[in-house]
PDB file of C-alpha atoms in Angstrom:
ATOM      1  CA  UNK I   1     -17.335-106.373 -73.861  1.00  0.00           C
ATOM      2  CA  UNK I   2     -15.854-103.494 -71.985  1.00  0.00           C
ATOM      3  CA  UNK I   3     -15.727-104.307 -68.192  1.00  0.00           C
ATOM      4  CA  UNK I   4     -14.115-103.344 -64.898  1.00  0.00           C
ATOM      5  CA  UNK I   5     -11.426-106.133 -64.132  1.00  0.00           C
ATOM      6  CA  UNK I   6     -12.545-108.460 -61.332  1.00  0.00           C
ATOM      7  CA  UNK I   7     -10.834-108.348 -57.851  1.00  0.00           C
ATOM      8  CA  UNK I   8     -10.909-104.263 -57.795  1.00  0.00           C
ATOM      9  CA  UNK I   9     -12.191-102.696 -54.671  1.00  0.00           C
ATOM     10  CA  UNK I  10     -14.547 -99.305 -55.085  1.00  0.00           C
ATOM     11  CA  UNK I  11     -16.145 -97.406 -52.409  1.00  0.00           C
ATOM     12  CA  UNK I  12     -19.338 -95.264 -52.360  1.00  0.00           C
ATOM     13  CA  UNK I  13     -21.289 -93.416 -49.871  1.00  0.00           C
ATOM     14  CA  UNK I  14     -24.853 -92.900 -49.154  1.00  0.00           C
ATOM     15  CA  UNK I  15     -26.093 -89.353 -47.663  1.00  0.00           C
ATOM     16  CA  UNK I  16     -29.160 -89.594 -45.655  1.00  0.00           C
ATOM     17  CA  UNK I  17     -30.936 -86.238 -44.068  1.00  0.00           C
ATOM     18  CA  UNK I  18     -31.578 -86.400 -40.475  1.00  0.00           C
ATOM     19  CA  UNK I  19     -35.348 -86.764 -40.746  1.00  0.00           C
ATOM     20  CA  UNK I  20     -34.629 -90.260 -42.435  1.00  0.00           C
ATOM     21  CA  UNK I  21     -32.325 -91.888 -39.820  1.00  0.00           C
ATOM     22  CA  UNK I  22     -34.961 -93.937 -38.834  1.00  0.00           C
ATOM     23  CA  UNK I  23     -34.650 -95.848 -42.003  1.00  0.00           C
ATOM     24  CA  UNK I  24     -31.005 -96.243 -41.995  1.00  0.00           C
ATOM     25  CA  UNK I  25     -30.855 -99.790 -41.162  1.00  0.00           C
ATOM     26  CA  UNK I  26     -33.306-100.500 -43.591  1.00  0.00           C
ATOM     27  CA  UNK I  27     -31.151 -98.747 -46.470  1.00  0.00           C
ATOM     28  CA  UNK I  28     -27.869-100.717 -45.074  1.00  0.00           C
ATOM     29  CA  UNK I  29     -29.833-103.980 -45.287  1.00  0.00           C
ATOM     30  CA  UNK I  30     -30.903-103.302 -48.808  1.00  0.00           C
ATOM     31  CA  UNK I  31     -27.553-102.603 -50.184  1.00  0.00           C
ATOM     32  CA  UNK I  32     -25.341-104.870 -48.517  1.00  0.00           C
ATOM     33  CA  UNK I  33     -24.589-108.406 -49.504  1.00  0.00           C
ATOM     34  CA  UNK I  34     -23.906-110.094 -52.856  1.00  0.00           C
ATOM     35  CA  UNK I  35     -25.693-108.058 -55.826  1.00  0.00           C
ATOM     36  CA  UNK I  36     -25.186-108.286 -59.592  1.00  0.00           C
ATOM     37  CA  UNK I  37     -24.546-104.770 -61.294  1.00  0.00           C
ATOM     38  CA  UNK I  38     -24.676-103.738 -64.841  1.00  0.00           C
ATOM     39  CA  UNK I  39     -25.316-105.681 -68.052  1.00  0.00           C
ATOM     40  CA  UNK I  40     -24.573-109.356 -68.710  1.00  0.00           C
ATOM     41  CA  UNK I  41     -25.345-110.374 -65.509  1.00  0.00           C
ATOM     42  CA  UNK I  42     -26.672-113.700 -66.793  1.00  0.00           C
ATOM     43  CA  UNK I  43     -23.267-114.473 -68.376  1.00  0.00           C
ATOM     44  CA  UNK I  44     -21.370-114.352 -64.997  1.00  0.00           C
ATOM     45  CA  UNK I  45     -20.834-110.533 -64.964  1.00  0.00           C
ATOM     46  CA  UNK I  46     -21.579-108.032 -62.526  1.00  0.00           C
ATOM     47  CA  UNK I  47     -21.178-110.072 -59.130  1.00  0.00           C
ATOM     48  CA  UNK I  48     -20.156-107.895 -56.455  1.00  0.00           C
ATOM     49  CA  UNK I  49     -20.261-108.084 -52.615  1.00  0.00           C
ATOM     50  CA  UNK I  50     -21.166-104.962 -50.714  1.00  0.00           C
ATOM     51  CA  UNK I  51     -20.308-104.470 -47.013  1.00  0.00           C
ATOM     52  CA  UNK I  52     -20.952-101.869 -44.447  1.00  0.00           C
ATOM     53  CA  UNK I  53     -17.797 -99.835 -43.436  1.00  0.00           C
ATOM     54  CA  UNK I  54     -18.572 -97.366 -40.983  1.00  0.00           C
ATOM     55  CA  UNK I  55     -20.903 -94.389 -40.422  1.00  0.00           C
ATOM     56  CA  UNK I  56     -20.155 -90.808 -40.111  1.00  0.00           C
ATOM     57  CA  UNK I  57     -22.579 -88.103 -38.777  1.00  0.00           C
ATOM     58  CA  UNK I  58     -21.538 -84.286 -40.252  1.00  0.00           C
ATOM     59  CA  UNK I  59     -23.003 -81.136 -39.690  1.00  0.00           C
ATOM     60  CA  UNK I  60     -23.497 -79.202 -42.410  1.00  0.00           C
ATOM     61  CA  UNK I  61     -21.973 -75.391 -42.749  1.00  0.00           C
ATOM     62  CA  UNK I  62     -24.889 -73.179 -42.848  1.00  0.00           C
ATOM     63  CA  UNK I  63     -23.142 -69.803 -41.360  1.00  0.00           C
ATOM     64  CA  UNK I  64     -21.912 -67.579 -44.143  1.00  0.00           C
ATOM     65  CA  UNK I  65     -18.249 -67.209 -44.449  1.00  0.00           C
ATOM     66  CA  UNK I  66     -17.024 -63.633 -44.599  1.00  0.00           C
ATOM     67  CA  UNK I  67     -16.194 -62.219 -48.063  1.00  0.00           C
ATOM     68  CA  UNK I  68     -16.224 -64.449 -51.333  1.00  0.00           C
ATOM     69  CA  UNK I  69     -17.327 -67.955 -50.889  1.00  0.00           C
ATOM     70  CA  UNK I  70     -15.526 -70.826 -52.743  1.00  0.00           C
ATOM     71  CA  UNK I  71     -17.757 -73.688 -54.015  1.00  0.00           C
ATOM     72  CA  UNK I  72     -16.278 -76.768 -55.010  1.00  0.00           C
ATOM     73  CA  UNK I  73     -18.123 -79.515 -56.863  1.00  0.00           C
ATOM     74  CA  UNK I  74     -17.777 -82.562 -54.650  1.00  0.00           C
ATOM     75  CA  UNK I  75     -19.955 -84.457 -57.258  1.00  0.00           C
ATOM     76  CA  UNK I  76     -21.352 -83.586 -60.907  1.00  0.00           C
ATOM     77  CA  UNK I  77     -24.045 -80.714 -60.970  1.00  0.00           C
ATOM     78  CA  UNK I  78     -26.724 -81.009 -63.370  1.00  0.00           C
ATOM     79  CA  UNK I  79     -28.476 -77.616 -63.287  1.00  0.00           C
ATOM     80  CA  UNK I  80     -31.758 -76.574 -64.970  1.00  0.00           C
ATOM     81  CA  UNK I  81     -33.298 -73.122 -65.916  1.00  0.00           C
ATOM     82  CA  UNK I  82     -36.745 -71.858 -65.303  1.00  0.00           C
ATOM     83  CA  UNK I  83     -38.396 -73.915 -67.892  1.00  0.00           C
ATOM     84  CA  UNK I  84     -36.717 -77.196 -66.605  1.00  0.00           C
ATOM     85  CA  UNK I  85     -34.290 -77.415 -69.554  1.00  0.00           C
ATOM     86  CA  UNK I  86     -30.567 -78.475 -68.558  1.00  0.00           C
ATOM     87  CA  UNK I  87     -28.041 -75.571 -68.314  1.00  0.00           C
ATOM     88  CA  UNK I  88     -24.610 -74.502 -67.394  1.00  0.00           C
ATOM     89  CA  UNK I  89     -25.480 -71.045 -66.200  1.00  0.00           C
ATOM     90  CA  UNK I  90     -24.386 -70.599 -62.874  1.00  0.00           C
ATOM     91  CA  UNK I  91     -27.057 -68.379 -61.592  1.00  0.00           C
ATOM     92  CA  UNK I  92     -29.157 -71.560 -61.259  1.00  0.00           C
ATOM     93  CA  UNK I  93     -27.279 -72.916 -58.378  1.00  0.00           C
ATOM     94  CA  UNK I  94     -30.218 -71.283 -56.238  1.00  0.00           C
ATOM     95  CA  UNK I  95     -32.971 -68.868 -56.496  1.00  0.00           C
ATOM     96  CA  UNK I  96     -31.924 -65.210 -56.281  1.00  0.00           C
ATOM     97  CA  UNK I  97     -28.603 -65.399 -57.727  1.00  0.00           C
ATOM     98  CA  UNK I  98     -27.529 -63.336 -60.699  1.00  0.00           C
ATOM     99  CA  UNK I  99     -24.416 -62.420 -62.773  1.00  0.00           C
ATOM    100  CA  UNK I 100     -23.342 -59.988 -60.169  1.00  0.00           C
ATOM    101  CA  UNK I 101     -23.159 -62.480 -57.616  1.00  0.00           C
ATOM    102  CA  UNK I 102     -20.511 -65.033 -59.548  1.00  0.00           C
ATOM    103  CA  UNK I 103     -17.048 -64.005 -59.833  1.00  0.00           C
ATOM    104  CA  UNK I 104     -16.382 -65.616 -63.281  1.00  0.00           C
ATOM    105  CA  UNK I 105     -12.848 -64.810 -63.614  1.00  0.00           C
ATOM    106  CA  UNK I 106     -12.227 -66.891 -60.471  1.00  0.00           C
ATOM    107  CA  UNK I 107     -14.271 -70.181 -61.669  1.00  0.00           C
ATOM    108  CA  UNK I 108     -13.037 -72.908 -63.030  1.00  0.00           C
ATOM    109  CA  UNK I 109     -15.483 -75.216 -64.630  1.00  0.00           C
ATOM    110  CA  UNK I 110     -15.159 -78.820 -66.209  1.00  0.00           C
ATOM    111  CA  UNK I 111     -18.318 -79.504 -68.233  1.00  0.00           C
ATOM    112  CA  UNK I 112     -19.716 -82.782 -70.126  1.00  0.00           C
ATOM    113  CA  UNK I 113     -22.640 -84.554 -71.485  1.00  0.00           C
ATOM    114  CA  UNK I 114     -23.664 -88.032 -71.463  1.00  0.00           C
ATOM    115  CA  UNK I 115     -26.550 -90.157 -71.718  1.00  0.00           C
ATOM    116  CA  UNK I 116     -27.269 -92.874 -69.216  1.00  0.00           C
ATOM    117  CA  UNK I 117     -29.169 -96.204 -69.254  1.00  0.00           C
ATOM    118  CA  UNK I 118     -31.824 -97.105 -67.337  1.00  0.00           C
ATOM    119  CA  UNK I 119     -31.570-100.777 -66.494  1.00  0.00           C
ATOM    120  CA  UNK I 120     -35.091-101.355 -65.437  1.00  0.00           C
ATOM    121  CA  UNK I 121     -36.601 -99.857 -68.471  1.00  0.00           C
ATOM    122  CA  UNK I 122     -34.001-101.402 -70.854  1.00  0.00           C
ATOM    123  CA  UNK I 123     -33.358 -98.245 -72.571  1.00  0.00           C
ATOM    124  CA  UNK I 124     -31.469 -94.822 -72.324  1.00  0.00           C
ATOM    125  CA  UNK I 125     -32.534 -91.658 -70.639  1.00  0.00           C
ATOM    126  CA  UNK I 126     -32.468 -88.350 -71.810  1.00  0.00           C
ATOM    127  CA  UNK I 127     -29.035 -86.410 -72.393  1.00  0.00           C
ATOM    128  CA  UNK I 128     -27.693 -85.075 -69.347  1.00  0.00           C
ATOM    129  CA  UNK I 129     -25.449 -81.999 -69.274  1.00  0.00           C
ATOM    130  CA  UNK I 130     -23.480 -81.382 -66.127  1.00  0.00           C
ATOM    131  CA  UNK I 131     -20.577 -79.364 -64.520  1.00  0.00           C
ATOM    132  CA  UNK I 132     -18.147 -82.149 -63.615  1.00  0.00           C
ATOM    133  CA  UNK I 133     -16.995 -82.871 -60.046  1.00  0.00           C
ATOM    134  CA  UNK I 134     -13.642 -80.795 -59.177  1.00  0.00           C
ATOM    135  CA  UNK I 135     -14.976 -77.714 -60.651  1.00  0.00           C
ATOM    136  CA  UNK I 136     -14.548 -74.337 -58.430  1.00  0.00           C
ATOM    137  CA  UNK I 137     -17.291 -71.745 -58.345  1.00  0.00           C
ATOM    138  CA  UNK I 138     -16.852 -68.401 -56.594  1.00  0.00           C
ATOM    139  CA  UNK I 139     -19.679 -66.299 -55.349  1.00  0.00           C
ATOM    140  CA  UNK I 140     -19.843 -62.782 -53.479  1.00  0.00           C
ATOM    141  CA  UNK I 141     -22.733 -61.308 -51.739  1.00  0.00           C
ATOM    142  CA  UNK I 142     -25.094 -64.073 -51.008  1.00  0.00           C
ATOM    143  CA  UNK I 143     -27.591 -64.570 -48.288  1.00  0.00           C
ATOM    144  CA  UNK I 144     -27.887 -66.999 -45.524  1.00  0.00           C
ATOM    145  CA  UNK I 145     -30.700 -68.365 -47.016  1.00  0.00           C
ATOM    146  CA  UNK I 146     -29.058 -69.040 -50.364  1.00  0.00           C
ATOM    147  CA  UNK I 147     -26.065 -70.536 -48.683  1.00  0.00           C
ATOM    148  CA  UNK I 148     -28.416 -72.908 -46.933  1.00  0.00           C
ATOM    149  CA  UNK I 149     -30.035 -74.135 -50.036  1.00  0.00           C
ATOM    150  CA  UNK I 150     -26.419 -74.704 -51.571  1.00  0.00           C
ATOM    151  CA  UNK I 151     -25.279 -76.675 -48.826  1.00  0.00           C
ATOM    152  CA  UNK I 152     -28.438 -79.064 -49.026  1.00  0.00           C
ATOM    153  CA  UNK I 153     -27.341 -79.682 -52.866  1.00  0.00           C
ATOM    154  CA  UNK I 154     -27.947 -78.130 -56.021  1.00  0.00           C
ATOM    155  CA  UNK I 155     -29.834 -79.257 -59.236  1.00  0.00           C
ATOM    156  CA  UNK I 156     -31.117 -82.196 -60.279  1.00  0.00           C
ATOM    157  CA  UNK I 157     -30.766 -85.872 -59.599  1.00  0.00           C
ATOM    158  CA  UNK I 158     -29.851 -85.457 -55.955  1.00  0.00           C
ATOM    159  CA  UNK I 159     -30.763 -88.850 -55.091  1.00  0.00           C
ATOM    160  CA  UNK I 160     -28.248 -90.203 -57.455  1.00  0.00           C
ATOM    161  CA  UNK I 161     -25.452 -88.471 -55.551  1.00  0.00           C
ATOM    162  CA  UNK I 162     -25.628 -85.438 -57.797  1.00  0.00           C
ATOM    163  CA  UNK I 163     -25.120 -81.646 -56.492  1.00  0.00           C
ATOM    164  CA  UNK I 164     -22.794 -81.990 -53.459  1.00  0.00           C
ATOM    165  CA  UNK I 165     -21.177 -78.760 -52.578  1.00  0.00           C
ATOM    166  CA  UNK I 166     -18.046 -78.272 -50.270  1.00  0.00           C
ATOM    167  CA  UNK I 167     -17.905 -74.576 -48.863  1.00  0.00           C
ATOM    168  CA  UNK I 168     -14.524 -73.174 -48.602  1.00  0.00           C
ATOM    169  CA  UNK I 169     -12.947 -76.250 -48.463  1.00  0.00           C
ATOM    170  CA  UNK I 170      -9.249 -75.989 -46.849  1.00  0.00           C
ATOM    171  CA  UNK I 171      -7.140 -77.002 -50.045  1.00  0.00           C
ATOM    172  CA  UNK I 172      -8.498 -74.072 -51.915  1.00  0.00           C
ATOM    173  CA  UNK I 173      -8.300 -71.448 -49.073  1.00  0.00           C
ATOM    174  CA  UNK I 174      -4.375 -71.232 -49.325  1.00  0.00           C
ATOM    175  CA  UNK I 175      -3.746 -67.528 -50.601  1.00  0.00           C
ATOM    176  CA  UNK I 176      -0.941 -68.283 -52.911  1.00  0.00           C
ATOM    177  CA  UNK I 177       0.718 -71.242 -54.657  1.00  0.00           C
ATOM    178  CA  UNK I 178       4.233 -71.874 -55.858  1.00  0.00           C
ATOM    179  CA  UNK I 179       4.714 -73.056 -59.283  1.00  0.00           C
ATOM    180  CA  UNK I 180       8.539 -73.080 -58.919  1.00  0.00           C
ATOM    181  CA  UNK I 181       9.639 -75.891 -61.532  1.00  0.00           C
ATOM    182  CA  UNK I 182      11.887 -78.564 -59.734  1.00  0.00           C
ATOM    183  CA  UNK I 183      15.356 -78.990 -61.269  1.00  0.00           C
ATOM    184  CA  UNK I 184      15.499 -82.157 -63.475  1.00  0.00           C
ATOM    185  CA  UNK I 185      17.572 -84.646 -61.916  1.00  0.00           C
ATOM    186  CA  UNK I 186      18.406 -86.866 -65.053  1.00  0.00           C
ATOM    187  CA  UNK I 187      19.261 -86.266 -68.481  1.00  0.00           C
ATOM    188  CA  UNK I 188      16.042 -85.893 -70.478  1.00  0.00           C
ATOM    189  CA  UNK I 189      15.618 -88.827 -73.131  1.00  0.00           C
ATOM    190  CA  UNK I 190      15.322 -87.619 -76.723  1.00  0.00           C
ATOM    191  CA  UNK I 191      11.668 -88.190 -78.108  1.00  0.00           C
ATOM    192  CA  UNK I 192      13.533 -89.799 -81.120  1.00  0.00           C
ATOM    193  CA  UNK I 193      15.792 -92.207 -79.432  1.00  0.00           C
ATOM    194  CA  UNK I 194      15.138 -95.999 -79.502  1.00  0.00           C
ATOM    195  CA  UNK I 195      14.206 -97.619 -76.322  1.00  0.00           C
ATOM    196  CA  UNK I 196      16.491-100.743 -75.848  1.00  0.00           C
ATOM    197  CA  UNK I 197      15.302-101.802 -72.516  1.00  0.00           C
ATOM    198  CA  UNK I 198      13.280-104.897 -72.294  1.00  0.00           C
ATOM    199  CA  UNK I 199       9.957-104.721 -70.259  1.00  0.00           C
ATOM    200  CA  UNK I 200       8.181-107.425 -68.207  1.00  0.00           C
ATOM    201  CA  UNK I 201       4.709-106.019 -68.878  1.00  0.00           C
ATOM    202  CA  UNK I 202       3.955-107.297 -72.390  1.00  0.00           C
ATOM    203  CA  UNK I 203       1.809-103.749 -72.948  1.00  0.00           C
ATOM    204  CA  UNK I 204       4.887-101.714 -72.149  1.00  0.00           C
ATOM    205  CA  UNK I 205       6.903-103.662 -74.210  1.00  0.00           C
ATOM    206  CA  UNK I 206       4.334-103.295 -76.984  1.00  0.00           C
ATOM    207  CA  UNK I 207       4.337 -99.746 -77.012  1.00  0.00           C
ATOM    208  CA  UNK I 208       8.220 -99.346 -76.783  1.00  0.00           C
ATOM    209  CA  UNK I 209       8.217-101.698 -79.916  1.00  0.00           C
ATOM    210  CA  UNK I 210       5.782 -99.503 -81.667  1.00  0.00           C
ATOM    211  CA  UNK I 211       7.861 -96.485 -80.666  1.00  0.00           C
ATOM    212  CA  UNK I 212      11.032 -97.920 -82.137  1.00  0.00           C
ATOM    213  CA  UNK I 213       8.886 -98.744 -85.153  1.00  0.00           C
ATOM    214  CA  UNK I 214       7.753 -95.214 -85.714  1.00  0.00           C
ATOM    215  CA  UNK I 215      11.268 -93.979 -85.523  1.00  0.00           C
ATOM    216  CA  UNK I 216      12.712 -96.493 -87.859  1.00  0.00           C
ATOM    217  CA  UNK I 217       9.901 -95.659 -90.498  1.00  0.00           C
ATOM    218  CA  UNK I 218      10.732 -91.932 -89.852  1.00  0.00           C
ATOM    219  CA  UNK I 219      14.678 -92.722 -90.663  1.00  0.00           C
ATOM    220  CA  UNK I 220      13.734 -94.646 -93.891  1.00  0.00           C
ATOM    221  CA  UNK I 221      11.192 -91.711 -94.940  1.00  0.00           C
ATOM    222  CA  UNK I 222      14.210 -89.243 -94.293  1.00  0.00           C
ATOM    223  CA  UNK I 223      16.677 -91.233 -96.762  1.00  0.00           C
ATOM    224  CA  UNK I 224      13.746 -91.553 -99.398  1.00  0.00           C
ATOM    225  CA  UNK I 225      12.994 -87.949 -99.251  1.00  0.00           C
ATOM    226  CA  UNK I 226      17.001 -87.170 -99.146  1.00  0.00           C
ATOM    227  CA  UNK I 227      17.516 -89.347-102.282  1.00  0.00           C
ATOM    228  CA  UNK I 228      14.484 -87.792-104.475  1.00  0.00           C
ATOM    229  CA  UNK I 229      15.682 -84.235-103.567  1.00  0.00           C
ATOM    230  CA  UNK I 230      18.873 -84.998-104.538  1.00  0.00           C
ATOM    231  CA  UNK I 231      18.639 -86.876-107.710  1.00  0.00           C
ATOM    232  CA  UNK I 232      15.095 -86.011-108.803  1.00  0.00           C
ATOM    233  CA  UNK I 233      16.282 -83.907-112.068  1.00  0.00           C
ATOM    234  CA  UNK I 234      18.420 -86.936-113.006  1.00  0.00           C
ATOM    235  CA  UNK I 235      15.121 -89.433-113.417  1.00  0.00           C
ATOM    236  CA  UNK I 236      13.023 -86.624-115.629  1.00  0.00           C
ATOM    237  CA  UNK I 237      12.295 -88.988-118.318  1.00  0.00           C
ATOM    238  CA  UNK I 238       9.653 -91.152-118.205  1.00  0.00           C
ATOM    239  CA  UNK I 239      10.447 -94.098-115.785  1.00  0.00           C
ATOM    240  CA  UNK I 240       7.017 -95.079-114.146  1.00  0.00           C
ATOM    241  CA  UNK I 241       7.160 -98.619-115.420  1.00  0.00           C
ATOM    242  CA  UNK I 242      10.911 -98.855-114.310  1.00  0.00           C
ATOM    243  CA  UNK I 243      10.027 -98.178-110.594  1.00  0.00           C
ATOM    244  CA  UNK I 244       6.679-100.602-111.015  1.00  0.00           C
ATOM    245  CA  UNK I 245       8.797-103.082-111.697  1.00  0.00           C
ATOM    246  CA  UNK I 246      11.303-102.424-108.814  1.00  0.00           C
ATOM    247  CA  UNK I 247       8.323-102.054-106.480  1.00  0.00           C
ATOM    248  CA  UNK I 248       7.187-105.616-107.785  1.00  0.00           C
ATOM    249  CA  UNK I 249      10.600-106.860-106.719  1.00  0.00           C
ATOM    250  CA  UNK I 250      10.224-106.139-103.302  1.00  0.00           C
ATOM    251  CA  UNK I 251       8.182-109.407-102.491  1.00  0.00           C
ATOM    252  CA  UNK I 252      11.062-110.708-100.496  1.00  0.00           C
ATOM    253  CA  UNK I 253      11.826-110.563 -96.839  1.00  0.00           C
ATOM    254  CA  UNK I 254      15.649-109.989 -97.385  1.00  0.00           C
ATOM    255  CA  UNK I 255      17.777-106.988 -97.629  1.00  0.00           C
ATOM    256  CA  UNK I 256      20.613-108.492 -99.363  1.00  0.00           C
ATOM    257  CA  UNK I 257      18.263-110.393-101.586  1.00  0.00           C
ATOM    258  CA  UNK I 258      16.453-107.137-102.436  1.00  0.00           C
ATOM    259  CA  UNK I 259      20.118-105.645-103.261  1.00  0.00           C
ATOM    260  CA  UNK I 260      20.785-108.249-105.666  1.00  0.00           C
ATOM    261  CA  UNK I 261      17.486-108.193-107.524  1.00  0.00           C
ATOM    262  CA  UNK I 262      17.567-104.469-108.242  1.00  0.00           C
ATOM    263  CA  UNK I 263      21.127-104.541-109.047  1.00  0.00           C
ATOM    264  CA  UNK I 264      20.319-107.322-111.566  1.00  0.00           C
ATOM    265  CA  UNK I 265      17.666-105.493-112.997  1.00  0.00           C
ATOM    266  CA  UNK I 266      19.210-102.137-113.627  1.00  0.00           C
ATOM    267  CA  UNK I 267      22.432-103.545-114.844  1.00  0.00           C
ATOM    268  CA  UNK I 268      21.191-106.289-117.405  1.00  0.00           C
ATOM    269  CA  UNK I 269      18.619-106.602-120.582  1.00  0.00           C
ATOM    270  CA  UNK I 270      16.248-103.877-121.871  1.00  0.00           C
ATOM    271  CA  UNK I 271      16.168-101.918-118.507  1.00  0.00           C
ATOM    272  CA  UNK I 272      19.931-100.953-118.861  1.00  0.00           C
ATOM    273  CA  UNK I 273      19.490 -98.397-121.266  1.00  0.00           C
ATOM    274  CA  UNK I 274      17.109 -96.752-118.976  1.00  0.00           C
ATOM    275  CA  UNK I 275      19.325 -96.758-115.987  1.00  0.00           C
ATOM    276  CA  UNK I 276      22.266 -95.232-117.692  1.00  0.00           C
ATOM    277  CA  UNK I 277      24.043 -91.983-117.043  1.00  0.00           C
ATOM    278  CA  UNK I 278      24.952 -92.880-113.456  1.00  0.00           C
ATOM    279  CA  UNK I 279      21.245 -93.658-112.688  1.00  0.00           C
ATOM    280  CA  UNK I 280      21.829 -97.301-111.495  1.00  0.00           C
ATOM    281  CA  UNK I 281      25.082 -96.396-109.385  1.00  0.00           C
ATOM    282  CA  UNK I 282      23.068 -93.601-107.575  1.00  0.00           C
ATOM    283  CA  UNK I 283      20.163 -95.963-106.826  1.00  0.00           C
ATOM    284  CA  UNK I 284      22.408 -98.926-106.036  1.00  0.00           C
ATOM    285  CA  UNK I 285      24.696 -96.799-103.488  1.00  0.00           C
ATOM    286  CA  UNK I 286      21.635 -95.499-101.769  1.00  0.00           C
ATOM    287  CA  UNK I 287      20.596 -98.809-101.400  1.00  0.00           C
ATOM    288  CA  UNK I 288      23.766-100.149 -99.851  1.00  0.00           C
ATOM    289  CA  UNK I 289      23.654 -97.128 -97.352  1.00  0.00           C
ATOM    290  CA  UNK I 290      20.358 -97.339 -96.354  1.00  0.00           C
ATOM    291  CA  UNK I 291      19.437 -99.114 -92.784  1.00  0.00           C
ATOM    292  CA  UNK I 292      16.728-101.016 -94.454  1.00  0.00           C
ATOM    293  CA  UNK I 293      17.309-101.721 -97.896  1.00  0.00           C
ATOM    294  CA  UNK I 294      13.799-103.339 -98.393  1.00  0.00           C
ATOM    295  CA  UNK I 295      12.072-100.500 -96.940  1.00  0.00           C
ATOM    296  CA  UNK I 296      13.854 -97.903 -98.684  1.00  0.00           C
ATOM    297  CA  UNK I 297      13.297 -99.671-102.084  1.00  0.00           C
ATOM    298  CA  UNK I 298       9.751-100.182-101.492  1.00  0.00           C
ATOM    299  CA  UNK I 299       8.980 -96.442-100.266  1.00  0.00           C
ATOM    300  CA  UNK I 300      11.284 -94.867-103.019  1.00  0.00           C
ATOM    301  CA  UNK I 301       9.298 -96.770-105.678  1.00  0.00           C
ATOM    302  CA  UNK I 302       6.207 -95.560-104.614  1.00  0.00           C
ATOM    303  CA  UNK I 303       7.397 -92.017-104.075  1.00  0.00           C
ATOM    304  CA  UNK I 304       9.709 -91.434-107.015  1.00  0.00           C
ATOM    305  CA  UNK I 305       7.146 -91.612-109.892  1.00  0.00           C
ATOM    306  CA  UNK I 306       5.291 -88.471-108.360  1.00  0.00           C
ATOM    307  CA  UNK I 307       8.354 -86.317-109.154  1.00  0.00           C
ATOM    308  CA  UNK I 308       9.178 -87.401-112.622  1.00  0.00           C
ATOM    309  CA  UNK I 309       7.812 -86.078-115.734  1.00  0.00           C
ATOM    310  CA  UNK I 310       5.835 -89.403-116.379  1.00  0.00           C
ATOM    311  CA  UNK I 311       4.330 -89.225-112.759  1.00  0.00           C
ATOM    312  CA  UNK I 312       0.913 -87.886-112.071  1.00  0.00           C
ATOM    313  CA  UNK I 313       2.469 -85.475-109.526  1.00  0.00           C
ATOM    314  CA  UNK I 314       5.247 -83.964-111.487  1.00  0.00           C
ATOM    315  CA  UNK I 315       6.431 -80.707-110.402  1.00  0.00           C
TER     316      UNK I 315
END
């Protein structure tokens, strides 16, 4: 399951027009109390208690501000064209708008699409395309009638809280904003630096460990790349089986043991002839210097055959 954690507190509001004020008490009575929301209600999910906080009567602004009008999407906007099809076109905010009324260069839109689930019908509704809350729309030369329509809500699904618009909100009326970068008070942390601190939160500690593991893997990969780039010309004869055998030796958990195994293999028996001309010394010296001998040998034995004449990826 993906669920909201128990014990969290959420807040929502219900907007009611003046002509329905007489039904406000019925609405409050229907909403408050213990309810069950969402799916799996029979599996002890979804129990909430809704309480009424306070009532606030606000008069919506209907007078037309001078000059350009800044609209702030307080909720999602679901616009539709003249055929009832979903649309992102801003001219469908209300009747009579056209491209000349929209100051596109000053608009900032965030769009999305989703498919809501209808619990009563136990199926998904049609996909909705919406302009997300937080979007900013700038209009010019609009009439009082158009502004009055916008104030009362735009688009579809108004009963679900969609279409709420704020006219010239104070936080957007500042003429200029300062983007001066603050001076850093501490030395920036190198992205490739290991995290040595221990954290109480297991999730944070897990991420720190994974960060360190990635750094470790990159260091081993750099060691292997350096070895191949330096010595690949020394291993041009067919040695695929040799590297395959070394790869099979990596079924150990100890760096010291892998060093002993590789040294024994390249220095004795039939394989000794294949590792003459200093090949064994170069390999053993690289293993000795490696930060993680086992990881180095394992990765090198996989990568090295690609760069020899016997490999499938020979240069």
